[in-house]
Every structure is written in C-alpha cells, then in structure tokens.
mmCIF file of N, CA, C and O in Angstrom:
data_model
loop_
_atom_site.group_PDB
_atom_site.id
_atom_site.type_symbol
_atom_site.label_atom_id
_atom_site.label_comp_id
_atom_site.label_asym_id
_atom_site.label_seq_id
_atom_site.Cartn_x
_atom_site.Cartn_y
_atom_site.Cartn_z
ATOM 1 N N MET A 1 -75.104 -42.004 -48.259
ATOM 2 C CA MET A 1 -74.944 -40.929 -47.688
ATOM 3 C C MET A 1 -73.334 -40.843 -47.737
ATOM 4 O O MET A 1 -72.575 -41.318 -48.210
ATOM 5 N N LYS A 2 -73.062 -39.167 -47.689
ATOM 6 C CA LYS A 2 -71.651 -38.542 -47.938
ATOM 7 C C LYS A 2 -70.913 -38.379 -46.820
ATOM 8 O O LYS A 2 -71.660 -38.155 -45.726
ATOM 9 N N PHE A 3 -69.532 -39.134 -46.936
ATOM 10 C CA PHE A 3 -68.466 -39.110 -45.578
ATOM 11 C C PHE A 3 -67.403 -38.276 -46.142
ATOM 12 O O PHE A 3 -66.998 -37.880 -47.042
ATOM 13 N N LYS A 4 -67.277 -37.345 -45.180
ATOM 14 C CA LYS A 4 -66.303 -36.571 -45.249
ATOM 15 C C LYS A 4 -64.759 -37.011 -44.223
ATOM 16 O O LYS A 4 -65.224 -37.317 -43.147
ATOM 17 N N ILE A 5 -63.852 -36.822 -45.106
ATOM 18 C CA ILE A 5 -62.539 -37.056 -44.118
ATOM 19 C C ILE A 5 -61.936 -35.926 -44.404
ATOM 20 O O ILE A 5 -61.433 -35.292 -45.489
ATOM 21 N N TYR A 6 -61.467 -35.823 -43.199
ATOM 22 C CA TYR A 6 -60.066 -34.539 -42.974
ATOM 23 C C TYR A 6 -59.348 -34.795 -41.783
ATOM 24 O O TYR A 6 -59.407 -35.656 -40.877
ATOM 25 N N ARG A 7 -58.304 -33.766 -41.887
ATOM 26 C CA ARG A 7 -57.059 -34.244 -40.939
ATOM 27 C C ARG A 7 -57.717 -32.913 -39.397
ATOM 28 O O ARG A 7 -58.027 -31.923 -39.633
ATOM 29 N N CYS A 8 -57.698 -33.568 -38.507
ATOM 30 C CA CYS A 8 -58.045 -32.805 -36.953
ATOM 31 C C CYS A 8 -56.705 -32.474 -36.481
ATOM 32 O O CYS A 8 -56.011 -33.527 -35.984
ATOM 33 N N ASN A 9 -56.150 -31.683 -37.050
ATOM 34 C CA ASN A 9 -54.383 -31.467 -36.186
ATOM 35 C C ASN A 9 -54.213 -31.271 -35.023
ATOM 36 O O ASN A 9 -53.556 -31.553 -34.207
ATOM 37 N N CYS A 10 -55.384 -30.741 -34.148
ATOM 38 C CA CYS A 10 -55.399 -30.577 -32.716
ATOM 39 C C CYS A 10 -55.473 -31.707 -31.957
ATOM 40 O O CYS A 10 -54.556 -31.928 -31.029
ATOM 41 N N ARG A 11 -56.106 -32.926 -32.425
ATOM 42 C CA ARG A 11 -55.756 -34.003 -31.966
ATOM 43 C C ARG A 11 -55.105 -34.958 -32.989
ATOM 44 O O ARG A 11 -54.815 -36.244 -32.333
ATOM 45 N N LYS A 12 -54.396 -34.869 -33.966
ATOM 46 C CA LYS A 12 -53.615 -35.320 -34.810
ATOM 47 C C LYS A 12 -54.182 -36.761 -35.091
ATOM 48 O O LYS A 12 -53.562 -37.989 -35.260
ATOM 49 N N THR A 13 -55.520 -36.758 -35.422
ATOM 50 C CA THR A 13 -56.032 -37.927 -35.985
ATOM 51 C C THR A 13 -56.848 -37.315 -37.048
ATOM 52 O O THR A 13 -57.128 -36.213 -37.398
ATOM 53 N N TRP A 14 -57.371 -38.501 -38.210
ATOM 54 C CA TRP A 14 -58.482 -38.261 -39.219
ATOM 55 C C TRP A 14 -59.714 -38.503 -38.610
ATOM 56 O O TRP A 14 -60.127 -38.880 -38.077
ATOM 57 N N SER A 15 -60.635 -37.263 -38.980
ATOM 58 C CA SER A 15 -61.624 -37.324 -38.902
ATOM 59 C C SER A 15 -62.596 -38.204 -40.153
ATOM 60 O O SER A 15 -62.482 -37.129 -40.920
ATOM 61 N N ILE A 16 -63.765 -38.591 -39.815
ATOM 62 C CA ILE A 16 -64.687 -39.103 -40.981
ATOM 63 C C ILE A 16 -65.960 -38.835 -40.139
ATOM 64 O O ILE A 16 -66.906 -39.195 -39.011
ATOM 65 N N GLN A 17 -66.579 -37.763 -41.104
ATOM 66 C CA GLN A 17 -68.131 -37.029 -40.632
ATOM 67 C C GLN A 17 -68.986 -37.799 -41.464
ATOM 68 O O GLN A 17 -68.859 -37.627 -42.693
ATOM 69 N N THR A 18 -70.579 -37.645 -41.032
ATOM 70 C CA THR A 18 -71.734 -37.691 -41.680
ATOM 71 C C THR A 18 -72.298 -36.434 -41.279
ATOM 72 O O THR A 18 -72.093 -36.110 -40.237
ATOM 73 N N ARG A 19 -73.433 -36.507 -41.840
ATOM 74 C CA ARG A 19 -74.280 -35.405 -41.044
ATOM 75 C C ARG A 19 -74.788 -35.767 -39.846
ATOM 76 O O ARG A 19 -75.178 -34.978 -38.466
ATOM 77 N N LYS A 20 -74.707 -37.431 -39.704
ATOM 78 C CA LYS A 20 -75.279 -37.891 -37.925
ATOM 79 C C LYS A 20 -74.144 -38.481 -36.930
ATOM 80 O O LYS A 20 -74.613 -38.685 -36.145
ATOM 81 N N SER A 21 -72.504 -38.662 -37.701
ATOM 82 C CA SER A 21 -71.766 -39.025 -36.890
ATOM 83 C C SER A 21 -70.464 -38.453 -37.158
ATOM 84 O O SER A 21 -70.242 -37.705 -38.338
ATOM 85 N N LYS A 22 -69.385 -38.720 -36.359
ATOM 86 C CA LYS A 22 -67.859 -38.701 -36.395
ATOM 87 C C LYS A 22 -67.593 -39.468 -35.655
ATOM 88 O O LYS A 22 -67.724 -39.869 -34.726
ATOM 89 N N VAL A 23 -66.131 -40.067 -36.440
ATOM 90 C CA VAL A 23 -65.487 -41.258 -36.174
ATOM 91 C C VAL A 23 -63.808 -40.394 -35.842
ATOM 92 O O VAL A 23 -63.531 -40.197 -37.220
ATOM 93 N N ASN A 24 -63.416 -40.626 -35.250
ATOM 94 C CA ASN A 24 -61.836 -40.116 -35.394
ATOM 95 C C ASN A 24 -60.985 -41.648 -35.485
ATOM 96 O O ASN A 24 -61.563 -42.529 -34.588
ATOM 97 N N ALA A 25 -59.759 -41.710 -36.340
ATOM 98 C CA ALA A 25 -59.230 -42.778 -36.416
ATOM 99 C C ALA A 25 -57.433 -42.406 -37.012
ATOM 100 O O ALA A 25 -57.282 -41.291 -37.445
ATOM 101 N N GLY A 26 -56.329 -42.993 -36.200
ATOM 102 C CA GLY A 26 -54.917 -42.373 -36.496
ATOM 103 C C GLY A 26 -54.835 -43.262 -38.299
ATOM 104 O O GLY A 26 -53.874 -42.021 -38.406
ATOM 105 N N THR A 27 -55.305 -43.926 -38.592
ATOM 106 C CA THR A 27 -54.806 -44.429 -40.195
ATOM 107 C C THR A 27 -56.087 -44.353 -40.545
ATOM 108 O O THR A 27 -57.373 -44.979 -40.362
ATOM 109 N N VAL A 28 -56.357 -44.518 -41.859
ATOM 110 C CA VAL A 28 -57.636 -44.583 -42.646
ATOM 111 C C VAL A 28 -57.117 -44.910 -44.054
ATOM 112 O O VAL A 28 -56.470 -44.494 -44.684
ATOM 113 N N LEU A 29 -57.757 -46.319 -44.579
ATOM 114 C CA LEU A 29 -57.719 -46.557 -45.652
ATOM 115 C C LEU A 29 -59.008 -46.569 -46.447
ATOM 116 O O LEU A 29 -60.215 -47.181 -45.923
ATOM 117 N N LEU A 30 -58.783 -45.725 -47.538
ATOM 118 C CA LEU A 30 -60.553 -45.425 -48.491
ATOM 119 C C LEU A 30 -59.880 -46.344 -49.786
ATOM 120 O O LEU A 30 -59.203 -46.212 -50.435
ATOM 121 N N ASP A 31 -60.871 -47.518 -49.644
ATOM 122 C CA ASP A 31 -60.695 -48.706 -51.139
ATOM 123 C C ASP A 31 -62.105 -48.422 -51.567
ATOM 124 O O ASP A 31 -63.250 -48.946 -51.636
ATOM 125 N N ALA A 32 -62.230 -47.084 -52.386
ATOM 126 C CA ALA A 32 -63.510 -46.349 -52.942
ATOM 127 C C ALA A 32 -63.391 -45.372 -53.559
ATOM 128 O O ALA A 32 -62.177 -44.670 -53.474
ATOM 129 N N SER A 33 -64.093 -45.221 -54.482
ATOM 130 C CA SER A 33 -64.087 -43.662 -55.024
ATOM 131 C C SER A 33 -64.257 -42.268 -54.458
ATOM 132 O O SER A 33 -64.760 -42.516 -53.245
ATOM 133 N N TRP A 34 -63.661 -41.478 -54.527
ATOM 134 C CA TRP A 34 -63.598 -40.353 -53.526
ATOM 135 C C TRP A 34 -63.279 -39.191 -54.554
ATOM 136 O O TRP A 34 -62.878 -38.913 -55.909
ATOM 137 N N SER A 35 -63.570 -38.141 -54.100
ATOM 138 C CA SER A 35 -63.512 -36.853 -54.913
ATOM 139 C C SER A 35 -63.035 -35.457 -53.571
ATOM 140 O O SER A 35 -63.738 -35.570 -52.541
ATOM 141 N N ALA A 36 -62.170 -34.708 -54.085
ATOM 142 C CA ALA A 36 -61.824 -33.780 -53.404
ATOM 143 C C ALA A 36 -63.153 -32.445 -53.108
ATOM 144 O O ALA A 36 -63.627 -32.137 -54.411
ATOM 145 N N GLU A 37 -63.727 -31.821 -51.748
ATOM 146 C CA GLU A 37 -64.259 -31.041 -52.004
ATOM 147 C C GLU A 37 -64.025 -29.776 -51.239
ATOM 148 O O GLU A 37 -63.213 -29.961 -50.292
ATOM 149 N N LEU A 38 -64.302 -28.650 -51.706
ATOM 150 C CA LEU A 38 -63.646 -27.079 -51.308
ATOM 151 C C LEU A 38 -64.733 -26.030 -51.196
ATOM 152 O O LEU A 38 -65.765 -26.691 -51.482
ATOM 153 N N LYS A 39 -64.480 -25.603 -49.583
ATOM 154 C CA LYS A 39 -65.555 -24.766 -49.137
ATOM 155 C C LYS A 39 -64.550 -23.374 -49.195
ATOM 156 O O LYS A 39 -64.410 -22.804 -47.966
ATOM 157 N N PRO A 40 -64.178 -22.749 -50.377
ATOM 158 C CA PRO A 40 -63.350 -21.821 -50.447
ATOM 159 C C PRO A 40 -64.465 -20.155 -50.180
ATOM 160 O O PRO A 40 -63.651 -19.245 -49.811
ATOM 161 N N GLU A 41 -65.520 -20.257 -50.066
ATOM 162 C CA GLU A 41 -66.195 -19.167 -49.965
ATOM 163 C C GLU A 41 -66.511 -18.607 -48.219
ATOM 164 O O GLU A 41 -66.613 -17.562 -48.181
ATOM 165 N N ARG A 42 -65.832 -19.810 -47.529
ATOM 166 C CA ARG A 42 -65.891 -19.174 -46.086
ATOM 167 C C ARG A 42 -65.154 -18.266 -45.745
ATOM 168 O O ARG A 42 -63.693 -18.294 -45.904
ATOM 169 N N LYS A 43 -65.565 -17.661 -44.779
ATOM 170 C CA LYS A 43 -64.707 -15.848 -44.620
ATOM 171 C C LYS A 43 -63.729 -16.342 -43.333
ATOM 172 O O LYS A 43 -62.614 -16.304 -43.995
ATOM 173 N N HIS A 44 -63.898 -17.250 -42.590
ATOM 174 C CA HIS A 44 -63.373 -17.621 -41.327
ATOM 175 C C HIS A 44 -63.000 -19.294 -41.892
ATOM 176 O O HIS A 44 -63.274 -19.906 -41.802
ATOM 177 N N ASN A 45 -61.444 -19.366 -41.991
ATOM 178 C CA ASN A 45 -60.953 -20.742 -42.161
ATOM 179 C C ASN A 45 -61.565 -21.523 -43.121
ATOM 180 O O ASN A 45 -62.310 -22.621 -43.169
ATOM 181 N N PRO A 46 -61.386 -21.552 -44.454
ATOM 182 C CA PRO A 46 -61.735 -22.409 -45.471
ATOM 183 C C PRO A 46 -61.503 -23.443 -45.816
ATOM 184 O O PRO A 46 -60.306 -23.811 -45.213
ATOM 185 N N LYS A 47 -62.255 -24.309 -46.032
ATOM 186 C CA LYS A 47 -61.923 -25.767 -45.516
ATOM 187 C C LYS A 47 -61.714 -26.585 -47.170
ATOM 188 O O LYS A 47 -62.299 -26.285 -48.252
ATOM 189 N N GLY A 48 -61.045 -27.547 -47.188
ATOM 190 C CA GLY A 48 -61.028 -28.763 -48.170
ATOM 191 C C GLY A 48 -60.641 -29.962 -47.749
ATOM 192 O O GLY A 48 -60.222 -30.336 -46.480
ATOM 193 N N PHE A 49 -61.736 -31.253 -48.069
ATOM 194 C CA PHE A 49 -61.640 -32.252 -47.539
ATOM 195 C C PHE A 49 -62.084 -33.406 -48.672
ATOM 196 O O PHE A 49 -62.241 -33.107 -49.646
ATOM 197 N N VAL A 50 -61.792 -34.461 -48.382
ATOM 198 C CA VAL A 50 -62.215 -35.647 -49.352
ATOM 199 C C VAL A 50 -63.555 -36.218 -48.912
ATOM 200 O O VAL A 50 -63.803 -36.227 -47.758
ATOM 201 N N THR A 51 -64.075 -36.437 -49.896
ATOM 202 C CA THR A 51 -65.674 -37.117 -49.846
ATOM 203 C C THR A 51 -65.773 -38.180 -50.031
ATOM 204 O O THR A 51 -64.911 -38.764 -51.522
ATOM 205 N N THR A 52 -66.576 -39.406 -49.885
ATOM 206 C CA THR A 52 -67.012 -40.557 -50.867
ATOM 207 C C THR A 52 -68.567 -40.827 -49.993
ATOM 208 O O THR A 52 -68.808 -40.311 -49.239
ATOM 209 N N LEU A 53 -68.991 -41.685 -50.937
ATOM 210 C CA LEU A 53 -70.559 -41.863 -50.797
ATOM 211 C C LEU A 53 -70.512 -43.456 -50.165
ATOM 212 O O LEU A 53 -69.837 -44.423 -51.020
ATOM 213 N N GLY A 54 -71.046 -43.280 -49.042
ATOM 214 C CA GLY A 54 -71.420 -44.399 -48.578
ATOM 215 C C GLY A 54 -70.003 -45.063 -47.610
ATOM 216 O O GLY A 54 -69.063 -44.551 -47.980
ATOM 217 N N ASP A 55 -70.139 -46.043 -46.511
ATOM 218 C CA ASP A 55 -68.891 -46.250 -45.913
ATOM 219 C C ASP A 55 -68.360 -47.656 -46.071
ATOM 220 O O ASP A 55 -67.476 -48.124 -45.277
ATOM 221 N N LYS A 56 -68.787 -48.159 -47.505
ATOM 222 C CA LYS A 56 -68.071 -49.421 -47.542
ATOM 223 C C LYS A 56 -66.820 -49.641 -47.795
ATOM 224 O O LYS A 56 -66.009 -50.772 -47.308
ATOM 225 N N GLY A 57 -66.075 -48.653 -48.216
ATOM 226 C CA GLY A 57 -64.313 -48.839 -48.642
ATOM 227 C C GLY A 57 -63.577 -47.988 -47.595
ATOM 228 O O GLY A 57 -62.756 -48.126 -47.597
ATOM 229 N N ILE A 58 -64.210 -47.404 -46.104
ATOM 230 C CA ILE A 58 -63.482 -47.118 -44.951
ATOM 231 C C ILE A 58 -63.500 -47.805 -44.033
ATOM 232 O O ILE A 58 -63.801 -48.796 -43.698
ATOM 233 N N ILE A 59 -61.772 -47.961 -44.284
ATOM 234 C CA ILE A 59 -61.304 -48.788 -43.329
ATOM 235 C C ILE A 59 -60.325 -48.271 -42.345
ATOM 236 O O ILE A 59 -59.501 -47.690 -42.281
ATOM 237 N N TYR A 60 -60.852 -48.147 -40.927
ATOM 238 C CA TYR A 60 -60.342 -47.548 -39.614
ATOM 239 C C TYR A 60 -58.819 -48.413 -39.170
ATOM 240 O O TYR A 60 -59.305 -49.708 -38.836
ATOM 241 N N ASN A 61 -58.012 -47.503 -38.763
ATOM 242 C CA ASN A 61 -57.173 -47.982 -38.588
ATOM 243 C C ASN A 61 -56.486 -49.789 -39.229
ATOM 244 O O ASN A 61 -56.226 -50.571 -38.450
ATOM 245 N N PRO A 62 -56.363 -49.504 -40.708
ATOM 246 C CA PRO A 62 -56.087 -51.142 -41.010
ATOM 247 C C PRO A 62 -54.827 -51.729 -40.992
ATOM 248 O O PRO A 62 -53.700 -50.882 -40.073
ATOM 249 N N ASP A 63 -54.692 -53.188 -40.845
ATOM 250 C CA ASP A 63 -53.543 -53.876 -40.590
ATOM 251 C C ASP A 63 -52.587 -53.496 -41.665
ATOM 252 O O ASP A 63 -52.689 -53.530 -42.877
ATOM 253 N N HIS A 64 -51.265 -53.450 -41.279
ATOM 254 C CA HIS A 64 -50.300 -53.308 -41.921
ATOM 255 C C HIS A 64 -50.095 -54.154 -43.371
ATOM 256 O O HIS A 64 -49.638 -54.048 -44.471
ATOM 257 N N GLU A 65 -50.719 -55.345 -42.986
ATOM 258 C CA GLU A 65 -50.537 -55.926 -44.272
ATOM 259 C C GLU A 65 -51.516 -55.737 -45.346
ATOM 260 O O GLU A 65 -51.531 -56.009 -46.666
ATOM 261 N N LEU A 66 -52.490 -55.208 -44.722
ATOM 262 C CA LEU A 66 -53.629 -54.984 -46.066
ATOM 263 C C LEU A 66 -53.033 -53.724 -46.720
ATOM 264 O O LEU A 66 -53.384 -53.335 -47.724
ATOM 265 N N VAL A 67 -52.810 -52.767 -45.898
ATOM 266 C CA VAL A 67 -52.048 -51.656 -46.683
ATOM 267 C C VAL A 67 -51.038 -51.971 -47.594
ATOM 268 O O VAL A 67 -50.744 -51.365 -49.098
ATOM 269 N N GLU A 68 -50.336 -53.010 -47.409
ATOM 270 C CA GLU A 68 -48.921 -53.411 -48.452
ATOM 271 C C GLU A 68 -49.657 -54.011 -49.828
ATOM 272 O O GLU A 68 -48.975 -54.330 -50.923
ATOM 273 N N GLN A 69 -51.124 -54.303 -49.819
ATOM 274 C CA GLN A 69 -51.504 -54.663 -50.798
ATOM 275 C C GLN A 69 -51.395 -53.753 -51.900
ATOM 276 O O GLN A 69 -52.316 -53.914 -52.981
ATOM 277 N N PHE A 70 -51.067 -52.385 -51.695
ATOM 278 C CA PHE A 70 -51.296 -51.156 -52.271
ATOM 279 C C PHE A 70 -50.183 -50.568 -52.572
ATOM 280 O O PHE A 70 -48.911 -50.660 -51.846
ATOM 281 N N MET A 71 -49.890 -50.121 -53.605
ATOM 282 C CA MET A 71 -48.560 -49.213 -54.016
ATOM 283 C C MET A 71 -49.151 -47.738 -53.786
ATOM 284 O O MET A 71 -50.028 -47.243 -54.563
ATOM 285 N N LYS A 72 -48.304 -46.914 -53.085
ATOM 286 C CA LYS A 72 -48.325 -45.368 -53.010
ATOM 287 C C LYS A 72 -47.692 -44.673 -54.618
ATOM 288 O O LYS A 72 -46.671 -45.147 -54.851
ATOM 289 N N VAL A 73 -48.615 -44.065 -55.143
ATOM 290 C CA VAL A 73 -48.569 -43.741 -56.617
ATOM 291 C C VAL A 73 -48.124 -42.044 -56.132
ATOM 292 O O VAL A 73 -47.011 -41.812 -56.743
ATOM 293 N N GLU A 74 -48.600 -41.033 -55.367
ATOM 294 C CA GLU A 74 -47.982 -39.831 -54.793
ATOM 295 C C GLU A 74 -48.997 -39.518 -54.037
ATOM 296 O O GLU A 74 -49.569 -40.087 -53.533
ATOM 297 N N LYS A 75 -48.488 -38.314 -53.315
ATOM 298 C CA LYS A 75 -49.399 -37.594 -52.083
ATOM 299 C C LYS A 75 -50.536 -36.688 -52.510
ATOM 300 O O LYS A 75 -50.478 -36.248 -53.725
ATOM 301 N N LEU A 76 -51.549 -36.893 -52.051
ATOM 302 C CA LEU A 76 -52.781 -36.371 -52.237
ATOM 303 C C LEU A 76 -52.194 -34.768 -51.172
ATOM 304 O O LEU A 76 -52.144 -34.817 -50.217
ATOM 305 N N ILE A 77 -52.251 -33.695 -51.919
ATOM 306 C CA ILE A 77 -51.666 -32.501 -51.391
ATOM 307 C C ILE A 77 -52.644 -31.254 -51.338
ATOM 308 O O ILE A 77 -53.367 -31.251 -52.178
ATOM 309 N N TYR A 78 -52.934 -30.790 -50.117
ATOM 310 C CA TYR A 78 -54.085 -29.611 -50.094
ATOM 311 C C TYR A 78 -53.164 -28.384 -49.733
ATOM 312 O O TYR A 78 -52.290 -28.228 -48.636
ATOM 313 N N ASP A 79 -53.683 -27.651 -50.450
ATOM 314 C CA ASP A 79 -52.736 -26.297 -50.359
ATOM 315 C C ASP A 79 -54.118 -25.372 -49.778
ATOM 316 O O ASP A 79 -54.899 -24.580 -50.216
ATOM 317 N N LYS A 80 -53.779 -24.815 -48.024
ATOM 318 C CA LYS A 80 -54.803 -24.403 -47.368
ATOM 319 C C LYS A 80 -55.093 -22.638 -47.902
ATOM 320 O O LYS A 80 -55.585 -22.074 -47.578
ATOM 321 N N ASN A 81 -53.616 -22.388 -48.549
ATOM 322 C CA ASN A 81 -53.635 -20.778 -48.844
ATOM 323 C C ASN A 81 -54.770 -20.863 -49.971
ATOM 324 O O ASN A 81 -55.092 -19.793 -50.037
ATOM 325 N N LYS A 82 -53.976 -21.477 -51.220
ATOM 326 C CA LYS A 82 -54.948 -21.753 -52.400
ATOM 327 C C LYS A 82 -56.503 -22.351 -52.395
ATOM 328 O O LYS A 82 -57.078 -22.019 -53.217
ATOM 329 N N VAL A 83 -56.541 -23.053 -50.961
ATOM 330 C CA VAL A 83 -57.592 -23.873 -50.920
ATOM 331 C C VAL A 83 -57.565 -24.489 -52.286
ATOM 332 O O VAL A 83 -59.015 -24.685 -52.833
ATOM 333 N N ASN A 84 -56.995 -25.453 -52.385
ATOM 334 C CA ASN A 84 -57.052 -26.241 -53.560
ATOM 335 C C ASN A 84 -56.457 -27.852 -53.248
ATOM 336 O O ASN A 84 -55.224 -27.752 -52.258
ATOM 337 N N PHE A 85 -56.971 -28.713 -53.947
ATOM 338 C CA PHE A 85 -55.956 -30.123 -53.761
ATOM 339 C C PHE A 85 -55.644 -30.460 -55.388
ATOM 340 O O PHE A 85 -55.387 -29.825 -56.298
ATOM 341 N N ASN A 86 -54.139 -31.131 -55.141
ATOM 342 C CA ASN A 86 -53.464 -31.300 -56.517
ATOM 343 C C ASN A 86 -54.079 -32.210 -57.420
ATOM 344 O O ASN A 86 -53.590 -32.500 -58.576
ATOM 345 N N VAL A 87 -54.905 -33.422 -57.241
ATOM 346 C CA VAL A 87 -55.859 -34.144 -57.650
ATOM 347 C C VAL A 87 -57.240 -33.984 -56.924
ATOM 348 O O VAL A 87 -57.639 -33.593 -55.891
ATOM 349 N N LYS A 88 -58.180 -34.050 -57.717
ATOM 350 C CA LYS A 88 -59.499 -33.899 -57.464
ATOM 351 C C LYS A 88 -60.356 -34.677 -57.289
ATOM 352 O O LYS A 88 -61.682 -34.883 -56.354
ATOM 353 N N GLN A 89 -59.930 -36.320 -57.765
ATOM 354 C CA GLN A 89 -60.842 -37.721 -57.707
ATOM 355 C C GLN A 89 -59.964 -38.819 -58.147
ATOM 356 O O GLN A 89 -58.860 -38.582 -58.537
ATOM 357 N N GLY A 90 -60.214 -39.723 -57.303
ATOM 358 C CA GLY A 90 -59.487 -41.125 -57.699
ATOM 359 C C GLY A 90 -60.002 -42.195 -56.938
ATOM 360 O O GLY A 90 -61.313 -42.108 -56.882
ATOM 361 N N GLU A 91 -59.620 -43.316 -56.961
ATOM 362 C CA GLU A 91 -60.093 -44.647 -56.534
ATOM 363 C C GLU A 91 -59.605 -45.062 -54.904
ATOM 364 O O GLU A 91 -60.353 -45.512 -54.203
ATOM 365 N N CYS A 92 -58.269 -45.375 -54.634
ATOM 366 C CA CYS A 92 -57.905 -45.520 -53.421
ATOM 367 C C CYS A 92 -56.612 -44.485 -52.628
ATOM 368 O O CYS A 92 -56.316 -43.847 -53.212
ATOM 369 N N LEU A 93 -57.349 -44.354 -51.493
ATOM 370 C CA LEU A 93 -56.342 -43.131 -50.813
ATOM 371 C C LEU A 93 -55.515 -44.081 -49.129
ATOM 372 O O LEU A 93 -56.854 -44.900 -48.621
ATOM 373 N N TYR A 94 -54.907 -43.666 -49.015
ATOM 374 C CA TYR A 94 -54.198 -43.879 -47.598
ATOM 375 C C TYR A 94 -53.834 -42.660 -46.802
ATOM 376 O O TYR A 94 -53.371 -41.838 -46.725
ATOM 377 N N PHE A 95 -54.491 -42.430 -45.425
ATOM 378 C CA PHE A 95 -54.535 -41.663 -44.559
ATOM 379 C C PHE A 95 -53.712 -41.932 -43.427
ATOM 380 O O PHE A 95 -54.021 -42.631 -42.381
ATOM 381 N N ALA A 96 -52.218 -41.569 -43.542
ATOM 382 C CA ALA A 96 -51.327 -41.661 -42.733
ATOM 383 C C ALA A 96 -51.133 -41.304 -41.490
ATOM 384 O O ALA A 96 -51.986 -40.281 -41.229
ATOM 385 N N GLU A 97 -50.809 -41.790 -40.404
ATOM 386 C CA GLU A 97 -50.810 -41.519 -39.099
ATOM 387 C C GLU A 97 -49.831 -39.972 -38.958
ATOM 388 O O GLU A 97 -50.857 -39.243 -38.093
ATOM 389 N N ASP A 98 -48.807 -39.813 -39.741
ATOM 390 C CA ASP A 98 -48.163 -38.614 -39.694
ATOM 391 C C ASP A 98 -48.936 -36.907 -40.192
ATOM 392 O O ASP A 98 -48.310 -36.569 -40.481
ATOM 393 N N GLY A 99 -50.283 -37.689 -40.864
ATOM 394 C CA GLY A 99 -50.782 -36.670 -41.458
ATOM 395 C C GLY A 99 -50.734 -36.691 -42.959
ATOM 396 O O GLY A 99 -51.482 -36.004 -43.463
ATOM 397 N N THR A 100 -50.076 -37.322 -43.486
ATOM 398 C CA THR A 100 -50.270 -37.090 -45.044
ATOM 399 C C THR A 100 -50.854 -38.663 -45.742
ATOM 400 O O THR A 100 -51.115 -39.160 -44.854
ATOM 401 N N CYS A 101 -51.190 -37.611 -46.810
ATOM 402 C CA CYS A 101 -52.361 -38.550 -47.383
ATOM 403 C C CYS A 101 -51.899 -39.152 -48.924
ATOM 404 O O CYS A 101 -51.006 -38.312 -49.331
ATOM 405 N N TYR A 102 -52.029 -40.126 -48.797
ATOM 406 C CA TYR A 102 -50.783 -40.867 -50.274
ATOM 407 C C TYR A 102 -52.387 -41.886 -51.131
ATOM 408 O O TYR A 102 -53.291 -42.060 -50.686
ATOM 409 N N ILE A 103 -52.302 -41.307 -52.601
ATOM 410 C CA ILE A 103 -52.992 -41.679 -53.761
ATOM 411 C C ILE A 103 -52.819 -43.177 -53.794
ATOM 412 O O ILE A 103 -51.272 -43.299 -54.116
ATOM 413 N N LEU A 104 -53.212 -44.341 -53.694
ATOM 414 C CA LEU A 104 -52.765 -45.649 -53.747
ATOM 415 C C LEU A 104 -53.229 -45.916 -55.164
ATOM 416 O O LEU A 104 -54.031 -45.816 -55.525
ATOM 417 N N LYS A 105 -52.839 -47.557 -55.485
ATOM 418 C CA LYS A 105 -53.249 -48.182 -56.670
ATOM 419 C C LYS A 105 -53.196 -49.520 -56.116
ATOM 420 O O LYS A 105 -51.881 -49.906 -55.503
ATOM 421 N N ARG A 106 -53.919 -50.346 -56.257
ATOM 422 C CA ARG A 106 -53.607 -51.990 -56.106
ATOM 423 C C ARG A 106 -52.568 -52.348 -56.548
ATOM 424 O O ARG A 106 -52.409 -52.343 -57.909
ATOM 425 N N LEU A 107 -52.043 -53.268 -56.300
ATOM 426 C CA LEU A 107 -50.696 -54.017 -56.887
ATOM 427 C C LEU A 107 -50.892 -55.224 -57.580
ATOM 428 O O LEU A 107 -50.570 -55.019 -59.030
ATOM 429 N N ASN A 108 -52.585 -55.874 -57.825
ATOM 430 C CA ASN A 108 -53.120 -56.721 -58.493
ATOM 431 C C ASN A 108 -53.798 -56.065 -59.545
ATOM 432 O O ASN A 108 -54.019 -56.765 -60.531
ATOM 433 N N ASP A 109 -53.874 -54.490 -59.930
ATOM 434 C CA ASP A 109 -54.365 -54.444 -60.796
ATOM 435 C C ASP A 109 -53.635 -54.717 -62.478
ATOM 436 O O ASP A 109 -52.568 -54.016 -62.054
ATOM 437 N N GLY A 110 -54.722 -55.074 -63.182
ATOM 438 C CA GLY A 110 -53.740 -55.195 -64.630
ATOM 439 C C GLY A 110 -52.948 -56.275 -64.379
ATOM 440 O O GLY A 110 -52.493 -56.509 -65.706
ATOM 441 N N ILE A 111 -52.786 -57.274 -63.539
ATOM 442 C CA ILE A 111 -52.289 -58.516 -63.642
ATOM 443 C C ILE A 111 -53.382 -59.824 -63.772
ATOM 444 O O ILE A 111 -54.194 -59.881 -62.813
ATOM 445 N N SER A 112 -53.162 -60.639 -64.632
ATOM 446 C CA SER A 112 -54.572 -61.620 -65.205
ATOM 447 C C SER A 112 -53.674 -62.768 -64.809
ATOM 448 O O SER A 112 -52.211 -62.983 -64.820
ATOM 449 N N VAL A 113 -54.478 -63.456 -64.088
ATOM 450 C CA VAL A 113 -54.067 -65.287 -63.624
ATOM 451 C C VAL A 113 -54.468 -65.794 -64.358
ATOM 452 O O VAL A 113 -55.211 -66.258 -65.002
#
C-alpha cells in the first residue's frame, strides 16, 4: 500500500496518509525507499509529497538516539511555486518538528567490521 507523507502547516505536524487511514506525528523517520510525487495539474493548491510503499520503515516520533544513527546529507526542499522537489528519490528521510525534511545516510554504511 502506498503511504503519502506531507506537512500539515495548520497543525504543525507531519501527516502520513493511505487511502484508508491518516496519522499525524511531530517527527517521522523514514528508513525505507521513497520517491517524490507531484500533482501540478490541480487548479487550486497544487501538491507535492513523499511516498513510500508499505509502512515497514515509518517510525513515528523516533527517539533522539535512533536519529543519531544517521547523518544529515542535505535538506529535501519542496518549491511550491514551481511544484518541484530538489531530489526525486532516495533511501532515508527525517521529517523534523520544525517542518524541515532531511535526506539521511546511515552512519555505518560502507564500514566493514
């Protein structure tokens, strides 16, 4: 099932939505493949959001220690005037409480033990 993640600025929360349900959270860690989806053809209020298949990697309000296992690579930026994202797909995201979204990389990637 496809999950859409987007910012609800009126409530200052992140919304995670499927066809059947909707959950709000202050912060979200997405440890799964994601892609940007755009709806520019909407006449009023065109939309952009992040999608992922399945809920396996979605962690609502993760502990600080869990987030520290990742390195912030860059911000995922949505330009609502151009209805476009600066990055189209990736592996990990952190949706922060202040409304910022960060592209993440696991700290242990590429390290052999």
